[in-house]
Amino acid sequence: MQDIKEMTKTAYKFLKQRDFKNAYKELMAAYDVDPNNTYVLVGLGETLRKQKRFDDALAYYYKAYELEPTNRFAMLGIGDSYRGLKNRDKALDIWLKYLKVNPRDYSITTRVADAYKQVGDLHAAEKYYFAALEINVNNKFALMGLGDLYYKQGNYSTATVYWEKLLKLEPHLINILTMLGNIYRKKHAYEQAVGFYERALKLDSENPYAIFGIADSYRGNRQYQEALEYYDKMKIIDPKNPKIWTRYGDCLIHSGKFSEAEEAFRKGLGVHAGKYGWYGIAKVRELEGKVDESIEILTNIIAEEPEDERPHMIIADLLMKHYPDKVGTYVEETLKKFPHFTHLNHWFTEAMMHQFEDDVEKM
């Protein structure tokens, strides 16, 4: 009969090959010989955990842990099993005990930070991410986690610091490249955003997040022809997204292609009967010199959503440009109905001030 050492050696060889059936068979044979052998108990836990039999695995890990409370493999197995069961509280409990014994293990320190972030304790998460980086400044998972933590808090500038450090270590992370592109796009740093999206597209030329992001960045930077090229790709990838059609239409307006722009807006309305397509068509009508039709479209939007301040402001602006004698009455009547329209009130005050200054200049 083989001794336990040989049986466990054979079992771990099977385990490494992911031959769980034979690994389990060898380990159970060893268990029958010595049910208190922690090496065998941990091996059984590993074999079962890797098959996602987390509850069964825990029984063996806990037995090893009770026999040897500082057994790092038993503690790690317990933590990973609870993580597999999505029981973060119990995973955290054992990981924190583990770190008292193994305080320099930055991978588990990072897992603790991740767990705290997932349960919403962001202060504790930040503390453990920093601790992990003190142990290993090049800890990629801690850099990723910190970037994600700050991003979700809206602290985009700090998020970029950690994600850009991460990219120096791992330059092929498409999701981080696109997220950085998104951050710079939100900050209107369009050229930097394009740089990150282009890097993502070199890795995956069909990545929809990078394609949409680069299209939007070119649009924000008023490079409408370049934007149209990428929106054309997005129309194929996601034809039922009305946002793509309205932004595509906006680029066509700025390119002087009014009929094509209206067609794009109407396709967007065919997907989703929202107001943004109508805003686009109203703009087309204005540029075609059909101001009354533009105002009529905006009035219809107001009929559907009277509390939306934007169409009121657009009408006021159209009246100021084309029917200046009517704008005062329109704004006054609108503000009587909606006194909380602070943007309209401010806009009208500014417009009247500029009008007064122009009149003085002409005297």
XYZ file of C-alpha atoms in Angstrom:
363
model
C 0.000 0.000 0.000
C 1.256 3.450 -0.924
C 2.109 5.790 1.927
C 0.265 9.100 2.337
C 3.150 11.132 0.947
C 3.081 9.233 -2.347
C -0.729 9.315 -2.547
C -0.886 13.082 -2.010
C 1.962 13.649 -4.460
C 0.023 11.697 -7.106
C -3.212 13.488 -6.186
C -1.682 16.956 -6.528
C -0.258 15.940 -9.894
C -3.797 15.048 -11.031
C -5.084 18.291 -9.532
C -2.544 20.307 -11.500
C -3.778 18.543 -14.668
C -7.391 19.355 -13.651
C -8.127 15.648 -13.468
C -10.402 16.150 -10.477
C -11.885 12.661 -10.471
C -8.556 10.907 -9.982
C -7.251 13.624 -7.660
C -10.277 13.166 -5.414
C -9.896 9.377 -5.529
C -6.243 9.512 -4.427
C -6.932 12.085 -1.716
C -9.856 10.125 -0.291
C -7.612 7.066 -0.108
C -5.109 9.152 1.846
C -7.907 10.571 4.007
C -8.987 7.056 4.957
C -5.462 6.428 6.225
C -5.097 9.750 8.095
C -8.231 11.946 8.354
C -6.295 14.603 10.293
C -3.579 15.227 7.720
C -3.905 18.935 6.878
C -2.139 18.503 3.525
C -4.761 15.929 2.508
C -7.638 18.033 3.871
C -6.521 21.130 1.981
C -6.078 19.039 -1.174
C -9.661 17.772 -0.888
C -10.844 21.339 -0.385
C -8.923 22.476 -3.470
C -10.283 19.629 -5.595
C -13.883 20.425 -4.645
C -13.499 24.224 -4.831
C -12.109 24.066 -8.350
C -15.304 22.200 -9.306
C -17.320 25.035 -7.684
C -18.516 22.696 -4.926
C -17.853 25.435 -2.413
C -19.917 24.133 0.511
C -18.289 20.704 0.290
C -14.854 22.304 0.015
C -15.445 24.410 3.131
C -15.946 21.311 5.282
C -12.410 20.095 4.523
C -10.788 23.534 4.678
C -12.356 24.205 8.075
C -11.184 20.864 9.455
C -7.627 21.710 8.376
C -8.002 25.207 9.852
C -9.230 23.847 13.195
C -6.280 21.468 13.355
C -3.807 24.181 12.334
C -5.193 27.746 12.806
C -2.246 29.358 10.996
C -2.416 27.111 7.913
C -2.326 29.692 5.140
C -3.675 27.335 2.462
C -6.693 26.402 4.561
C -7.422 30.080 5.276
C -7.046 31.035 1.618
C -9.298 28.152 0.598
C -11.978 29.249 3.057
C -11.810 32.821 1.762
C -11.964 31.772 -1.881
C -14.862 29.407 -1.204
C -16.869 32.144 0.482
C -16.021 34.461 -2.388
C -17.363 31.796 -4.759
C -20.556 31.673 -2.678
C -20.678 35.505 -2.843
C -20.582 35.656 0.943
C -18.260 38.655 1.168
C -18.665 39.162 4.914
C -17.339 35.693 5.766
C -14.634 35.969 3.105
C -13.527 39.266 4.641
C -13.497 37.787 8.122
C -11.095 34.969 7.225
C -8.915 37.182 4.997
C -8.447 39.679 7.822
C -7.421 36.818 10.135
C -5.054 35.601 7.427
C -3.413 39.037 7.142
C -2.631 39.023 10.859
C -0.497 35.959 10.187
C 0.720 36.970 6.695
C 0.683 40.807 6.634
C 2.932 41.078 3.554
C 0.633 39.169 1.210
C -0.357 41.985 -1.155
C -2.680 39.809 -3.251
C -4.931 39.087 -0.247
C -4.623 42.706 0.909
C -5.989 43.638 -2.520
C -8.819 41.117 -2.224
C -9.780 42.664 1.107
C -9.836 46.083 -0.564
C -11.988 44.712 -3.399
C -14.410 43.177 -0.904
C -14.736 46.416 1.065
C -15.380 48.293 -2.172
C -18.095 45.828 -3.141
C -19.900 46.238 0.196
C -19.652 50.033 -0.069
C -17.012 50.735 2.597
C -14.910 52.932 0.326
C -12.727 54.344 3.099
C -11.612 50.853 4.161
C -11.179 49.837 0.511
C -8.900 52.807 -0.122
C -6.879 52.005 3.023
C -6.222 48.410 1.929
C -5.445 49.336 -1.687
C -2.796 51.744 -0.400
C -1.465 49.056 1.938
C -1.200 46.626 -0.987
C 0.723 49.198 -3.035
C 3.110 49.838 -0.144
C 4.033 46.154 -0.269
C 4.228 46.054 -4.078
C 4.132 49.347 -5.961
C 3.502 47.441 -9.207
C 0.437 45.576 -7.935
C -1.753 45.726 -11.046
C -4.970 44.700 -9.313
C -4.589 47.381 -6.639
C -3.945 50.026 -9.304
C -7.007 48.850 -11.208
C -9.137 48.789 -8.054
C -8.096 52.266 -6.924
C -8.810 53.687 -10.360
C -12.239 52.077 -10.333
C -12.944 53.329 -6.795
C -12.141 56.940 -7.696
C -13.965 56.702 -11.026
C -17.177 55.581 -9.314
C -16.839 58.488 -6.879
C -16.561 60.919 -9.791
C -12.942 61.714 -8.907
C -11.782 61.287 -12.495
C -8.442 63.080 -12.193
C -7.241 60.717 -9.456
C -8.626 57.693 -11.313
C -6.501 58.596 -14.338
C -3.335 58.669 -12.196
C -3.717 55.030 -11.153
C -5.023 53.731 -14.467
C -2.205 55.382 -16.407
C 0.288 53.750 -14.021
C -1.478 50.451 -14.666
C -1.169 50.871 -18.434
C 2.588 51.306 -18.122
C 2.677 47.819 -16.604
C -0.066 46.280 -18.734
C -0.558 48.346 -21.927
C -3.094 46.008 -23.543
C -6.059 46.442 -21.178
C -8.807 47.516 -23.569
C -11.347 48.302 -20.857
C -8.904 50.653 -19.104
C -7.971 52.335 -22.393
C -11.627 53.010 -23.193
C -12.389 54.191 -19.650
C -9.499 56.654 -19.811
C -10.796 57.784 -23.180
C -14.198 58.347 -21.581
C -12.672 60.398 -18.760
C -10.763 62.683 -21.112
C -13.832 62.994 -23.354
C -15.940 64.113 -20.372
C -13.236 66.683 -19.571
C -13.406 67.886 -23.219
C -9.755 66.880 -23.669
C -10.696 65.366 -26.998
C -7.237 64.838 -28.489
C -6.112 62.861 -25.435
C -9.356 60.880 -25.525
C -8.805 60.000 -29.189
C -5.303 58.766 -28.336
C -6.640 56.223 -25.838
C -9.467 55.101 -28.118
C -7.010 54.609 -30.992
C -4.831 52.422 -28.761
C -7.900 50.340 -27.901
C -8.847 50.002 -31.568
C -5.363 48.746 -32.444
C -6.064 45.860 -30.077
C -9.692 45.343 -31.143
C -10.754 47.163 -34.300
C -14.437 46.351 -33.694
C -14.650 47.479 -30.065
C -17.957 49.414 -29.897
C -16.994 51.486 -26.844
C -13.843 52.752 -28.524
C -15.605 53.387 -31.850
C -18.434 55.330 -30.209
C -15.976 57.194 -27.975
C -13.724 58.265 -30.829
C -16.741 59.354 -32.887
C -18.019 61.462 -30.006
C -14.557 62.922 -29.386
C -14.179 64.009 -32.998
C -17.679 65.508 -32.849
C -16.800 67.376 -29.648
C -13.636 68.656 -31.336
C -15.702 69.769 -34.369
C -13.938 67.320 -36.665
C -17.227 66.288 -38.220
C -15.941 64.318 -41.206
C -13.803 62.124 -38.954
C -16.739 61.705 -36.572
C -19.036 60.628 -39.424
C -16.585 57.901 -40.415
C -16.869 56.275 -36.975
C -20.595 56.913 -36.542
C -21.041 55.059 -39.854
C -19.444 52.031 -38.176
C -21.637 52.428 -35.096
C -24.779 52.479 -37.265
C -23.863 48.951 -38.368
C -22.874 47.747 -34.884
C -25.852 49.218 -33.006
C -28.529 50.362 -35.491
C -31.259 50.531 -32.844
C -29.457 53.096 -30.707
C -31.222 56.460 -31.241
C -28.302 58.346 -29.695
C -26.096 57.288 -32.614
C -28.597 58.519 -35.204
C -29.091 61.914 -33.534
C -25.358 62.529 -33.176
C -24.788 61.339 -36.714
C -27.464 63.795 -37.830
C -25.822 66.596 -35.861
C -22.523 65.987 -37.686
C -24.356 66.066 -41.013
C -25.930 69.415 -40.086
C -22.489 70.849 -39.384
C -21.340 69.441 -42.721
C -24.167 71.301 -44.495
C -26.001 68.096 -45.479
C -29.453 69.036 -44.228
C -31.580 66.476 -46.068
C -29.274 63.623 -45.004
C -29.333 64.968 -41.454
C -33.134 64.934 -41.383
C -33.128 61.371 -42.701
C -30.797 60.359 -39.852
C -32.979 62.080 -37.251
C -36.075 60.337 -38.595
C -34.332 56.958 -38.469
C -33.532 57.668 -34.835
C -37.179 58.541 -34.205
C -38.157 55.270 -35.856
C -36.116 53.442 -33.246
C -37.269 55.553 -30.303
C -39.868 58.320 -30.475
C -37.927 60.700 -28.227
C -37.512 64.448 -28.389
C -33.863 64.619 -29.470
C -34.619 63.605 -33.034
C -37.224 66.381 -33.160
C -34.686 68.886 -31.852
C -32.495 67.925 -34.787
C -35.296 68.306 -37.325
C -36.209 71.677 -35.792
C -32.596 72.777 -36.321
C -32.715 71.606 -39.937
C -35.895 73.643 -40.515
C -34.263 76.742 -39.044
C -31.194 76.366 -41.260
C -33.460 75.896 -44.270
C -35.054 79.235 -43.419
C -38.322 77.628 -42.276
C -38.329 79.236 -38.857
C -42.081 78.937 -38.289
C -41.912 75.178 -38.899
C -39.010 74.944 -36.458
C -41.023 76.771 -33.797
C -44.016 74.518 -34.470
C -41.899 71.390 -33.880
C -40.541 72.833 -30.632
C -44.060 73.784 -29.535
C -45.090 70.150 -30.031
C -42.204 69.057 -27.799
C -43.415 71.495 -25.141
C -46.935 70.060 -25.390
C -45.478 66.656 -24.461
C -43.075 67.927 -21.783
C -44.075 71.456 -20.695
C -41.648 71.444 -17.748
C -38.612 70.960 -20.017
C -36.876 74.340 -20.153
C -34.753 73.615 -23.213
C -37.383 73.917 -26.001
C -38.630 77.179 -24.448
C -35.093 78.567 -24.602
C -34.632 77.477 -28.218
C -37.903 79.158 -29.215
C -36.862 82.334 -27.379
C -33.536 82.301 -29.227
C -35.291 81.819 -32.582
C -37.642 84.697 -31.828
C -34.710 86.896 -30.830
C -32.996 86.160 -34.155
C -36.000 86.328 -36.459
C -38.901 88.022 -34.618
C -37.258 90.257 -31.997
C -40.480 92.170 -31.358
C -42.133 88.945 -30.116
C -39.444 87.551 -27.834
C -40.234 89.751 -24.824
C -43.873 88.726 -24.702
C -43.026 85.059 -25.175
C -40.458 85.006 -22.369
C -42.653 86.964 -19.958
C -45.623 84.647 -20.528
C -43.414 81.569 -20.187
C -41.872 82.796 -16.926
C -45.326 83.499 -15.510
C -46.205 79.834 -16.073
C -42.778 78.501 -15.092
C -41.081 80.962 -12.700
C -38.470 78.282 -11.870
C -36.979 78.509 -15.388
C -33.830 80.220 -14.112
C -31.789 79.591 -17.278
C -34.407 81.259 -19.465
C -34.646 84.194 -17.066
C -30.863 84.634 -17.022
C -30.626 84.261 -20.808
C -33.318 86.881 -21.390
C -31.718 89.348 -18.955
C -28.359 88.940 -20.710
C -29.962 89.271 -24.145
C -31.762 92.462 -23.155
C -28.532 93.892 -21.743
C -26.695 93.196 -25.007
C -29.585 94.697 -26.958
C -29.423 97.843 -24.820
C -25.656 98.110 -25.355
C -26.123 97.734 -29.121
C -28.786 100.447 -29.128
C -26.475 102.797 -27.203
C -23.668 102.149 -29.704
C -25.971 103.119 -32.559
C -26.960 106.451 -30.963
